[in-house]
PDB file of C-alpha atoms and ligand atoms in Angstrom:
ATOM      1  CA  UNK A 521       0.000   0.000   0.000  1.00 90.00           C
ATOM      2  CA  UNK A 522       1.244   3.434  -0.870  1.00 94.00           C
ATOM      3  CA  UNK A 523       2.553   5.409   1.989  1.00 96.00           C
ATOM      4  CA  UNK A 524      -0.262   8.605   1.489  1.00 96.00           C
ATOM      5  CA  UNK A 525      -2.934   6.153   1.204  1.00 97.00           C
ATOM      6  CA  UNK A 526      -1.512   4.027   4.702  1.00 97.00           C
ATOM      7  CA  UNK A 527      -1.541   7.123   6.435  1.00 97.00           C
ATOM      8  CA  UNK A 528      -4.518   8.372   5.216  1.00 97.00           C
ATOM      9  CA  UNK A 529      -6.764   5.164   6.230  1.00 97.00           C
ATOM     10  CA  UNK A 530      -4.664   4.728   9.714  1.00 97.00           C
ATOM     11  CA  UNK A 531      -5.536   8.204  10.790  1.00 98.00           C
ATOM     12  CA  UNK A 532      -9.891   7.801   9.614  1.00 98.00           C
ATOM     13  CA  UNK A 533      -9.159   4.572  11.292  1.00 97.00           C
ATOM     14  CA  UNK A 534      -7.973   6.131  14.859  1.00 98.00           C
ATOM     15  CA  UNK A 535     -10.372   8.821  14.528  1.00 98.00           C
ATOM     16  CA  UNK A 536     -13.735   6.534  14.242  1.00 98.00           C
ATOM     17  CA  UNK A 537     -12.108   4.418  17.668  1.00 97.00           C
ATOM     18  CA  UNK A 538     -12.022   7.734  19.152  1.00 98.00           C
ATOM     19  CA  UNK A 539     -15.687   7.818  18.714  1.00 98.00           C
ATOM     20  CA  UNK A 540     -15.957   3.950  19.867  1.00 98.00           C
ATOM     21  CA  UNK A 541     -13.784   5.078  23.324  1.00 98.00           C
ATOM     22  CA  UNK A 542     -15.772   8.254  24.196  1.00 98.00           C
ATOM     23  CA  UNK A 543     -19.361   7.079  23.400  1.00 98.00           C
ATOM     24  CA  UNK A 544     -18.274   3.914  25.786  1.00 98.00           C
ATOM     25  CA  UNK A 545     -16.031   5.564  27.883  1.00 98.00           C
ATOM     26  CA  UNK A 546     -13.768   2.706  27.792  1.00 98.00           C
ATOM     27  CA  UNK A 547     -11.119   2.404  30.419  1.00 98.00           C
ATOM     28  CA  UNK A 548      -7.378   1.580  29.490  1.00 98.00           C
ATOM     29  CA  UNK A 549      -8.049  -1.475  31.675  1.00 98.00           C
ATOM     30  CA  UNK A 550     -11.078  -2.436  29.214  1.00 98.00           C
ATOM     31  CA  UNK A 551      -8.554  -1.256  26.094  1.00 98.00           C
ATOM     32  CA  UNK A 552      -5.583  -3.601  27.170  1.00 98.00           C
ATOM     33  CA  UNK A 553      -8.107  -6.181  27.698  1.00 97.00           C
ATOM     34  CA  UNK A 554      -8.951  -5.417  23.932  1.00 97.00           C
ATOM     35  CA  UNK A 555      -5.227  -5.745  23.294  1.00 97.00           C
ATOM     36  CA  UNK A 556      -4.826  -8.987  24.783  1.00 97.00           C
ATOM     37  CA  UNK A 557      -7.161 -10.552  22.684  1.00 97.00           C
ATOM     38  CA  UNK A 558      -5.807  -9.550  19.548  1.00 97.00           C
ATOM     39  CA  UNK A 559      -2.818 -11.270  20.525  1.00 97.00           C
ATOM     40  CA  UNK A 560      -4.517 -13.914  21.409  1.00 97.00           C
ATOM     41  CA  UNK A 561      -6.216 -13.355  17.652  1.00 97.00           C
ATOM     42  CA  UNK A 562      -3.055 -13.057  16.218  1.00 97.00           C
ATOM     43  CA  UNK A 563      -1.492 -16.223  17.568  1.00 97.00           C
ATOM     44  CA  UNK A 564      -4.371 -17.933  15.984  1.00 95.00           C
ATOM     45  CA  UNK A 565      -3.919 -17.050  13.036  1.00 93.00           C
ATOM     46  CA  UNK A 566      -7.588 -15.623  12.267  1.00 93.00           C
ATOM     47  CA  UNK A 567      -7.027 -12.014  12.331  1.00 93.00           C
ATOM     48  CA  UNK A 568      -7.912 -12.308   8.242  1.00 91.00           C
ATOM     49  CA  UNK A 569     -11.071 -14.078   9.819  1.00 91.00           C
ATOM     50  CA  UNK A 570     -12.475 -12.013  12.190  1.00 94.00           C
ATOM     51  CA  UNK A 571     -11.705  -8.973   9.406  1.00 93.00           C
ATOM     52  CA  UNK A 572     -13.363 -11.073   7.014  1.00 92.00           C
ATOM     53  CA  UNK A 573     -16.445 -11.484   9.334  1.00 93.00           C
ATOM     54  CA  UNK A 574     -16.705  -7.998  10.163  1.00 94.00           C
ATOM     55  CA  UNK A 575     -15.785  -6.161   7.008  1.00 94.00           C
ATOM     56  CA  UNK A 576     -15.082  -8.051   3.847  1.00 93.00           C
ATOM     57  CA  UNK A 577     -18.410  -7.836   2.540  1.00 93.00           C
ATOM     58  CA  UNK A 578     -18.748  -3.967   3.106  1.00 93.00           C
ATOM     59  CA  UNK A 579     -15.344  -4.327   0.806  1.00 91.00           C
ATOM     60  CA  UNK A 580     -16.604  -6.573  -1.632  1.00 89.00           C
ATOM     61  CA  UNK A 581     -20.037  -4.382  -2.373  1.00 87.00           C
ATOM     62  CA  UNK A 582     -18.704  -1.149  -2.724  1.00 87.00           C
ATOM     63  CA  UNK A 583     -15.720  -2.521  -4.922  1.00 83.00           C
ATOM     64  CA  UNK A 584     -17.838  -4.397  -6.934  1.00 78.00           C
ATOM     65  CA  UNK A 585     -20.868  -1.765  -7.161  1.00 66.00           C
ATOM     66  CA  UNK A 586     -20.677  -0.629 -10.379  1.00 68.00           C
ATOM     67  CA  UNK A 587     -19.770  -3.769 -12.053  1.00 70.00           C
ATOM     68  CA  UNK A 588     -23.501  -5.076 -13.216  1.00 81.00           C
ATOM     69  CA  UNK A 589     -23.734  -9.011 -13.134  1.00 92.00           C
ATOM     70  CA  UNK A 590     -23.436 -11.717 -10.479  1.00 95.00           C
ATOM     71  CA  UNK A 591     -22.975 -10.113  -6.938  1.00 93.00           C
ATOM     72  CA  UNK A 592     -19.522 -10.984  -5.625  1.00 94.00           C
ATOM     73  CA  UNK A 593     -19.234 -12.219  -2.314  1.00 95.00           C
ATOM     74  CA  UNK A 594     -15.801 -13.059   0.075  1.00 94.00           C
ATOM     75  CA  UNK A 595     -13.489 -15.160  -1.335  1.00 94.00           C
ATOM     76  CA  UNK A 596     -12.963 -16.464   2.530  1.00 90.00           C
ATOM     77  CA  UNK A 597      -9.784 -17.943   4.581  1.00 87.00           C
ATOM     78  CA  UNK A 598      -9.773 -20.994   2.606  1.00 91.00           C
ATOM     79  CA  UNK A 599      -9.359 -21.023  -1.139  1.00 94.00           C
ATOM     80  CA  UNK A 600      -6.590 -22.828  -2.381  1.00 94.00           C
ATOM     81  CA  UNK A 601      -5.463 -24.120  -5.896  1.00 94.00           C
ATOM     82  CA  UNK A 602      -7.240 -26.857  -7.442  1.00 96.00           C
ATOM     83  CA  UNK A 603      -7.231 -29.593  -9.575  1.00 96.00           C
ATOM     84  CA  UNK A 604      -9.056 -29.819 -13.270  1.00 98.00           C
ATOM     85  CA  UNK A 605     -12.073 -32.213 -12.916  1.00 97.00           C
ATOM     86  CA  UNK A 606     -12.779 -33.273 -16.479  1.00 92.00           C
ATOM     87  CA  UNK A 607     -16.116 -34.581 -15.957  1.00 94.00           C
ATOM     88  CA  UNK A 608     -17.239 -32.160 -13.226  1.00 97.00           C
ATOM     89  CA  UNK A 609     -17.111 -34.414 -10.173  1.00 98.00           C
ATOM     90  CA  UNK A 610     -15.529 -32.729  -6.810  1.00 98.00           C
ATOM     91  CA  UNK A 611     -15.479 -35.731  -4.798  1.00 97.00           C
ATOM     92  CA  UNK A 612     -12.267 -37.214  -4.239  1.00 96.00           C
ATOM     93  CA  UNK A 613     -13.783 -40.108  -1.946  1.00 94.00           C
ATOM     94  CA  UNK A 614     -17.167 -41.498  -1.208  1.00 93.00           C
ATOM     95  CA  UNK A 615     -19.124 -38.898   1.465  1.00 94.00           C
ATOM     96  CA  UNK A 616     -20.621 -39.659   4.811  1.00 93.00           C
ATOM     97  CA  UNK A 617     -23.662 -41.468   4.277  1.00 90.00           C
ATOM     98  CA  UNK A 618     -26.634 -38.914   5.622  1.00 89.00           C
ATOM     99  CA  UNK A 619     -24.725 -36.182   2.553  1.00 94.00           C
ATOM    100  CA  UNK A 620     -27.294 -35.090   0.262  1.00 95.00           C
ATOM    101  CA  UNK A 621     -25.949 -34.867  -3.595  1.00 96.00           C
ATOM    102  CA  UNK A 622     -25.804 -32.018  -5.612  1.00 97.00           C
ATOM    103  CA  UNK A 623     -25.855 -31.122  -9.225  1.00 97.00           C
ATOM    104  CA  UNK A 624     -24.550 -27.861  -9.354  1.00 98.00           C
ATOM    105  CA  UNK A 625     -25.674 -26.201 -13.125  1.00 98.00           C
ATOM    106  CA  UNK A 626     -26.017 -23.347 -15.685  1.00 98.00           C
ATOM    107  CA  UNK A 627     -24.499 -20.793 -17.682  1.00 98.00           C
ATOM    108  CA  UNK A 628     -21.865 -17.964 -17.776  1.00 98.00           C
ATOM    109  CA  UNK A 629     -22.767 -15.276 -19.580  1.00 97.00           C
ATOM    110  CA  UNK A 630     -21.438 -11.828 -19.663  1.00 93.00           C
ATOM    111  CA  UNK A 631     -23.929  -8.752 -19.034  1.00 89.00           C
ATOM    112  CA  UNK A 632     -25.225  -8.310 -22.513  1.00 90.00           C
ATOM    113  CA  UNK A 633     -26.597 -12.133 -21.946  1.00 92.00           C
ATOM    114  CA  UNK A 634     -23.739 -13.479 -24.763  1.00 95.00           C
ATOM    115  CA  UNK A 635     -22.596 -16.858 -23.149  1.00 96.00           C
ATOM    116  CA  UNK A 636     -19.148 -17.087 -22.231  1.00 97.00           C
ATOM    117  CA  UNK A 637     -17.227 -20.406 -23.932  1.00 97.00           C
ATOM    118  CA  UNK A 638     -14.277 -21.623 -22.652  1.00 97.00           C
ATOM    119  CA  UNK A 639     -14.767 -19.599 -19.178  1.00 97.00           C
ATOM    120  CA  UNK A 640     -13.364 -21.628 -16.010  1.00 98.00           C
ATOM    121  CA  UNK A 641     -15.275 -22.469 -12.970  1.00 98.00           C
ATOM    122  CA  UNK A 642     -13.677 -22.740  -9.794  1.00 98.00           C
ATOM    123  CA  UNK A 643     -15.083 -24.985  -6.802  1.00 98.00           C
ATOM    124  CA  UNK A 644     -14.578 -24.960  -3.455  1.00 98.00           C
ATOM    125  CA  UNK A 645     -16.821 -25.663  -0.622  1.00 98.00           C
ATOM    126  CA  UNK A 646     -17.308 -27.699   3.240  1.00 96.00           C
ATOM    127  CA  UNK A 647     -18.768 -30.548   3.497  1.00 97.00           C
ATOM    128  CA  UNK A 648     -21.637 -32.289   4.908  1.00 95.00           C
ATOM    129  CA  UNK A 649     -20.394 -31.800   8.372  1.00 94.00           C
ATOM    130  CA  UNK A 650     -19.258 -28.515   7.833  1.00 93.00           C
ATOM    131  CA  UNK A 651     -15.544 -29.199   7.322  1.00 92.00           C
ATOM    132  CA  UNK A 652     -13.162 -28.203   4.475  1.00 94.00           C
ATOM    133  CA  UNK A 653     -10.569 -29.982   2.896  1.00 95.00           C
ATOM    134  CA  UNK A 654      -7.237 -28.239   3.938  1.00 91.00           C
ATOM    135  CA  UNK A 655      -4.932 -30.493   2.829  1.00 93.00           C
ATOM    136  CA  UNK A 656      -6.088 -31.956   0.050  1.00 95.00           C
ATOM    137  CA  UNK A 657      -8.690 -31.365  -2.904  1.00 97.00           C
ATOM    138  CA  UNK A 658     -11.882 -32.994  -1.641  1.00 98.00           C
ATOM    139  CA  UNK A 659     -14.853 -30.740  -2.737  1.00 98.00           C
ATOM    140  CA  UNK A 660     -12.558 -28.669  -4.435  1.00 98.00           C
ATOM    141  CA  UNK A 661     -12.016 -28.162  -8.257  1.00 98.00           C
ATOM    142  CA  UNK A 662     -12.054 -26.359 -11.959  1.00 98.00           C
ATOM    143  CA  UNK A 663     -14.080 -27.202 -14.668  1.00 98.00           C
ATOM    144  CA  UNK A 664     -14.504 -25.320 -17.723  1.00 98.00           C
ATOM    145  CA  UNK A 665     -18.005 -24.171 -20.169  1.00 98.00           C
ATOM    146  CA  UNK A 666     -18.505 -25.487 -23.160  1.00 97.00           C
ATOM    147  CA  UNK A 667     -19.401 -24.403 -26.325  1.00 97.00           C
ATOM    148  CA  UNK A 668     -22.527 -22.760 -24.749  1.00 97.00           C
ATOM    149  CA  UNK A 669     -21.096 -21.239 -21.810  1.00 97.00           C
ATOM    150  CA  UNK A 670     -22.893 -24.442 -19.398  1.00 98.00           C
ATOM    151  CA  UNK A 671     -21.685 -25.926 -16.913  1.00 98.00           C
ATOM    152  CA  UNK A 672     -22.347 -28.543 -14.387  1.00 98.00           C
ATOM    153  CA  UNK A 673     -20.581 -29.949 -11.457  1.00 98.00           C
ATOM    154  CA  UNK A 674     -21.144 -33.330  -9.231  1.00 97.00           C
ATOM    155  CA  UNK A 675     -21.184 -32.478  -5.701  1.00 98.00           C
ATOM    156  CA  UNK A 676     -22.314 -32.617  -2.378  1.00 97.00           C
ATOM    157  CA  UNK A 677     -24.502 -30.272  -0.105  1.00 97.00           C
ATOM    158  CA  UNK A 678     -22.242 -28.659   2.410  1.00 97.00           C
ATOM    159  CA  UNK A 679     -23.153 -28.067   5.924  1.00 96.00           C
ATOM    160  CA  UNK A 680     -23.264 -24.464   8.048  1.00 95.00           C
ATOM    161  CA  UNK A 681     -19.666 -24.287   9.166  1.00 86.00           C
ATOM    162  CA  UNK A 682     -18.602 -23.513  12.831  1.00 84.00           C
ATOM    163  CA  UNK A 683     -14.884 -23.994  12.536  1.00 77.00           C
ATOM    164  CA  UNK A 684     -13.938 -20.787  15.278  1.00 89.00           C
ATOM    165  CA  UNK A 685     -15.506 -22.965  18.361  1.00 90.00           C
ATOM    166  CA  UNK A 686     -11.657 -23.373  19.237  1.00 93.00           C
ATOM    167  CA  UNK A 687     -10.279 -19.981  18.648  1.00 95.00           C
ATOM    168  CA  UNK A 688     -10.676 -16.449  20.161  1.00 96.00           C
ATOM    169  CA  UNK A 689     -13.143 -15.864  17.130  1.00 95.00           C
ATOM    170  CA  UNK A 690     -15.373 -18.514  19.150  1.00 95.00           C
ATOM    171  CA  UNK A 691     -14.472 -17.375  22.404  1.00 95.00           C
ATOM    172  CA  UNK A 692     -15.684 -13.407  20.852  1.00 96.00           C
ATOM    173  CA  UNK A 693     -18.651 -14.375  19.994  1.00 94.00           C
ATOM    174  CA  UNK A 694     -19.813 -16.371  22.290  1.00 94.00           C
ATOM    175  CA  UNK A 695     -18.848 -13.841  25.300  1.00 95.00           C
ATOM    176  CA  UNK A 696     -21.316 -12.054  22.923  1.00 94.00           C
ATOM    177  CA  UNK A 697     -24.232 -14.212  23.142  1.00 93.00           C
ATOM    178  CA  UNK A 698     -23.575 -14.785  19.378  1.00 90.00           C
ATOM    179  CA  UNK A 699     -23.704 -18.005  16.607  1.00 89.00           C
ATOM    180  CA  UNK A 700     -20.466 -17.999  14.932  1.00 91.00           C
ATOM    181  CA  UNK A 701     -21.742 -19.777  12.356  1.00 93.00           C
ATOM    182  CA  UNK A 702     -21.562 -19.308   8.336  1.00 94.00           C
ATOM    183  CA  UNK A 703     -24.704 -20.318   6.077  1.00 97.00           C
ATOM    184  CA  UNK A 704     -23.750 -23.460   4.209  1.00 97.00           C
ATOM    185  CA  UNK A 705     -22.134 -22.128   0.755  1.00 98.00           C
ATOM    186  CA  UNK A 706     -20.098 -23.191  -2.118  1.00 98.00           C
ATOM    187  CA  UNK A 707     -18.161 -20.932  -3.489  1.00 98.00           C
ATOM    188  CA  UNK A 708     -17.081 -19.659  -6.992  1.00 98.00           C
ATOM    189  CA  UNK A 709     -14.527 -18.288  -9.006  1.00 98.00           C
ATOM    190  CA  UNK A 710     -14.699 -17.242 -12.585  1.00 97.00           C
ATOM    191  CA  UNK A 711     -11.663 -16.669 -14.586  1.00 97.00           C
ATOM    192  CA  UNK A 712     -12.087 -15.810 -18.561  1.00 96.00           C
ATOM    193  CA  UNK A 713      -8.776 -15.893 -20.340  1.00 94.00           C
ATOM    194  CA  UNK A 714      -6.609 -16.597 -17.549  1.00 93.00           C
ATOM    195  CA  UNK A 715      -8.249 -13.160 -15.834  1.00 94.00           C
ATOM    196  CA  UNK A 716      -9.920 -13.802 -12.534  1.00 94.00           C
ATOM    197  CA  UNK A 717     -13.659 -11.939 -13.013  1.00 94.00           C
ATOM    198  CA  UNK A 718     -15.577 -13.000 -10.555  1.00 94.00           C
ATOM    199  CA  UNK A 719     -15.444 -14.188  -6.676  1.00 95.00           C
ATOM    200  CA  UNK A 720     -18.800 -15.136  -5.538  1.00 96.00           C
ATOM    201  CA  UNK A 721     -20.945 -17.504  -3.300  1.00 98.00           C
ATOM    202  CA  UNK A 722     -24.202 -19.413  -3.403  1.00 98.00           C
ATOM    203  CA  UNK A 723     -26.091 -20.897  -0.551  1.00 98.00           C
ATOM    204  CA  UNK A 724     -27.853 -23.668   0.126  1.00 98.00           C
ATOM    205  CA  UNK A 725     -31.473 -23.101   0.709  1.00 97.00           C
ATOM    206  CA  UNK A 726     -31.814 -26.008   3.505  1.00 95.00           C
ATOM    207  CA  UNK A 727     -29.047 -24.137   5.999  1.00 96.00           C
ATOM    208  CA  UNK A 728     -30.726 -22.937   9.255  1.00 94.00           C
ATOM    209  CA  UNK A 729     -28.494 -19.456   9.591  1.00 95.00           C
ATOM    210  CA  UNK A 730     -29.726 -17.795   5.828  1.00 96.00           C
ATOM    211  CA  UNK A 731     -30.785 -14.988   8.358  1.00 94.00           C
ATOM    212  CA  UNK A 732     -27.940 -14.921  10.303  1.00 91.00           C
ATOM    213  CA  UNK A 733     -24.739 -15.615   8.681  1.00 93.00           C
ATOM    214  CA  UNK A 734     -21.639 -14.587  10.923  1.00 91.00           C
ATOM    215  CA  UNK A 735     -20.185 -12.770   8.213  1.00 94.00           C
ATOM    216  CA  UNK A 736     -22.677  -9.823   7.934  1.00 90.00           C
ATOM    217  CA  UNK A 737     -24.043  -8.824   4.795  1.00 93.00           C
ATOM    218  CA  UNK A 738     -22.804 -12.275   3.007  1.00 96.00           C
ATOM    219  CA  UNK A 739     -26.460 -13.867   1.996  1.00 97.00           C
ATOM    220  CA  UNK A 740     -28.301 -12.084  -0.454  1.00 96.00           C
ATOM    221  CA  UNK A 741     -31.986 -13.731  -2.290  1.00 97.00           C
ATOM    222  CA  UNK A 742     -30.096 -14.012  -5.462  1.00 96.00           C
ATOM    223  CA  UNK A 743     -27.229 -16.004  -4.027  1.00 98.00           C
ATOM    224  CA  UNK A 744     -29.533 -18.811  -2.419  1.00 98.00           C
ATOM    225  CA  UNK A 745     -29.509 -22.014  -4.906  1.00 98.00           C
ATOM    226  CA  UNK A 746     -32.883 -23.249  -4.941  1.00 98.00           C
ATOM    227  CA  UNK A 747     -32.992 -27.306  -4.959  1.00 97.00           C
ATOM    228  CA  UNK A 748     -34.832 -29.598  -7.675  1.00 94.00           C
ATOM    229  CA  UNK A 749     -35.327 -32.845  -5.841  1.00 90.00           C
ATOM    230  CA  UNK A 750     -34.121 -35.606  -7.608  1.00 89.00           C
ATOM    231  CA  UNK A 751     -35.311 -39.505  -7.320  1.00 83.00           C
ATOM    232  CA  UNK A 752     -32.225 -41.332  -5.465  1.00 78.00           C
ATOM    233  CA  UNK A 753     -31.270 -44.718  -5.612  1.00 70.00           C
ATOM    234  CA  UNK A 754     -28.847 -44.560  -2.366  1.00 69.00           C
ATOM    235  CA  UNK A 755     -31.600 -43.275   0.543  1.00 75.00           C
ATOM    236  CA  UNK A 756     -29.473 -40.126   0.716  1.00 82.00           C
ATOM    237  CA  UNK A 757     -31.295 -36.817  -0.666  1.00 91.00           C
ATOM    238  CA  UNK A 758     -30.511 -35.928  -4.173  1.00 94.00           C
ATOM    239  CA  UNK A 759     -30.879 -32.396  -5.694  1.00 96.00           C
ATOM    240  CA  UNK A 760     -30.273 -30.413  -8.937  1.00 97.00           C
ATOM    241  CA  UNK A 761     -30.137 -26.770  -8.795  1.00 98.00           C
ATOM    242  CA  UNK A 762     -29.421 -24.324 -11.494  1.00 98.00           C
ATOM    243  CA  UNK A 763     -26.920 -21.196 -11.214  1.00 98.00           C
ATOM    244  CA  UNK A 764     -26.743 -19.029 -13.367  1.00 98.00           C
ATOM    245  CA  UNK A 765     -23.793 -16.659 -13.618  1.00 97.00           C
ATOM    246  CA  UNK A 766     -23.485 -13.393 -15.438  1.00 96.00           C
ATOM    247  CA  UNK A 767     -19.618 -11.455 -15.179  1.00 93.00           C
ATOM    248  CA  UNK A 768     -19.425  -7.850 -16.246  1.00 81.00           C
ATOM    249  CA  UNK A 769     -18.857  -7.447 -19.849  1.00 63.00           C
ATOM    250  CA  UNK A 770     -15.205  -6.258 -20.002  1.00 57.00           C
ATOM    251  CA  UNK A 771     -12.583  -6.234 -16.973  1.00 49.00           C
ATOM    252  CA  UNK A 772     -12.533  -2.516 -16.813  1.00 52.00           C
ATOM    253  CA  UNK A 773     -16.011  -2.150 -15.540  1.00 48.00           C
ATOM    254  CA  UNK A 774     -15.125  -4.016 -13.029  1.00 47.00           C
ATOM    255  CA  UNK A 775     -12.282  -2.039 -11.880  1.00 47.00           C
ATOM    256  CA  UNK A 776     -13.659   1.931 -12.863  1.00 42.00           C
TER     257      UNK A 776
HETATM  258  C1  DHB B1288     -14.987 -17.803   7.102  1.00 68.45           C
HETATM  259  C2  DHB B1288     -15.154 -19.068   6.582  1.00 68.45           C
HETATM  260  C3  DHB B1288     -15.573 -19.233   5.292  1.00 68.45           C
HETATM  261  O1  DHB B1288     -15.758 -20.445   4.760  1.00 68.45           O
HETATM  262  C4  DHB B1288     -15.831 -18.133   4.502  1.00 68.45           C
HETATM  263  O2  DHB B1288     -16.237 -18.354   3.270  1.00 68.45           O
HETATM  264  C5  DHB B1288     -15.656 -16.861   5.022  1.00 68.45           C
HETATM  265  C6  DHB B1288     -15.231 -16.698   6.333  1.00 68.45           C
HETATM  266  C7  DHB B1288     -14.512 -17.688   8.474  1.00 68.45           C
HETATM  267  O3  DHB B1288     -14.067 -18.697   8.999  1.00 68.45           O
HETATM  268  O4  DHB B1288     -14.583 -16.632   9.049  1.00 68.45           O
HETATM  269 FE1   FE B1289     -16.341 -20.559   2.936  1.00 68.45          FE
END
C-alpha cells in the first residue's frame, strides 16, 4: 500500500475508535483487555477471519458496485489451488452417508446475456459436516463451459460451518451471546482468459443461519440455490439446482 494512502486510512481509522472510546467511555483497563485478545487473535492465526467477518463484505459491495452481473461475495480464509475435474465431479472419496448430492448447473454469460465459452469455474466448498478440505482437494475443483457457456458440477450439499468454536473468534462471539456460524455455501470463481472476473458464493437453501450468517451482509436472495429434488437410488437426498452466472462485460467495468 502506498505510503499517502496508509496514512490516510490509519488516521480515519484512529479517529472513528475515538468515537468507539468516548461514546463507551472505555477504560485503558477495558482497552488492554482489547489488546490482549488480539494477541490472542493473532497467535491464531484468524485475524484475516475475524476482518473477514466484520468487514469483507462492506469491501466486496462497494468494490464491486458498479460492475452489473453476479454479486460478488468473500473469497474467505480458505481457497486454495485446485485440480481440473474433467467430468465435473468434486469428490475425491465417497461422502458420509446422511450427505445429500448435488448437481450444481447453468451458464456464464457476460452482461449483454452473450454466453461465455471456454470460461473456467472454480469450486470450493465444506462438506456435509461442515468441514473443508485443507490439505487436500476434496470438494474442491475447476471445470470449464462449453461451447454454450454451461456448466455442471457433481457435488455434495455442504453443511453451516462452525470452525472458530476453538479460537478467540469462538471465544468473541460467544462472550457475545452470538452463533459464529456461516450459512452453508459453495463458493465460486470465474476466470475468462486466464483473468480472474468474478469471486462469488451461493447458498444452500436447507441451511438454518440464511438470516444470520456470521459474516454480515454475506447472503443475499439471489445467491440462495434453490434445490430440484431428484429420485435417489442410495436413501441419501438428491438435488439439482441451477446457477446461473453473469460477469461484467469487459474487466474494466469491473475495476472503474
Ligand atoms: C470464514 C469461513 C468461510 O468459509 C468463509 O467463506 C468466510 C469466512 C470464516 O471462517 O470466518
Ligand atoms: Fe467458505
Amino acid at each position: 500500500m502506498e505510503r499517502e494512502r496508509l496514512e490516510a486510512i490509519w488516521e480515519r481509522t484512529v479517529e472513528k475508535l475515538k468515537e468507539v472510546v468516548r461514546e463507551f467511555k472505555i477504560t485503558e483497563a477495558e482497552l488492554h483487555e482489547a489488546g490482549d485478545y488480539f494477541n490472542r487473535l493473532g497467535q491464531s492465526g484468524m485475524c484475516r477471519s475475524l476482518i473477514d467477518v466484520a468487514l469483507a463484505m462492506t469491501s466486496v459491495d462497494v468494490v464491486a458496485s458498479k460492475s452489473g452481473g453476479t454479486r460478488p461475495n468473500l473469497e474467505g480464509p480458505y481457497y486454495a489451488k485446485h485440480p481440473f475435474r474433467a467430468n465435473g465431479n468434486l469428490l475425491e472419496h465417497e461422502p458420509a452417508a446422511d450427505a445429500a448430492r448435488l448437481v450444481l448447473y447453468g451458464t456464464v454469460t457476460d452482461t449483454t446475456g452473450a454466453s461465455v465459452a471456454d470460461a473456467e469455474l472454480d469450486f470450493w466448498q465444506a462438506d456435509s459436516a461442515g468441514i473443508y478440505d485443507r490439505k487436500g482437494a476434496h470438494l474442491r475443483g475447476k471445470i470449464k463451459t462449453d461451447g454454450s457457456g454451461r456448466y455442471q458440477v457433481t457435488t455434495i450439499v455442504p453443511q453451516d460451518y462452525a470452525e472458530h468454536d476453538h479460537d478467540p473468534i469462538g471465544e468473541l462471539f460467544r462472550a457475545m451471546g452470538r452463533p459464529n456460524i456461516r450459512a452453508a455455501h459453495v463458493h465460486i470463481k470465474v476466470y475468462v482468459g486466464g483473468e480472474l472476473r468474478l469471486t462469488t458464493q451461493v447458498f444452500m437453501p436447507t441451511s438454518e443461519y440464511l438470516g444470520r450468517d456470521y459474516v454480515e451482509g454475506a447472503v443475499s436472495d439471489d445467491l440462495i440455490l434453490r434445490f430440484e429434488p431428484e429420485p435417489s437410488a442410495r436413501g441419501s437426498k438428491s438435488y439439482r439446482a441451477k446457477f446461473d452466472i453473469a460477469i461484467a462485460a469487459s474487466p474494466e467495468a469491473v475495476a472503474s
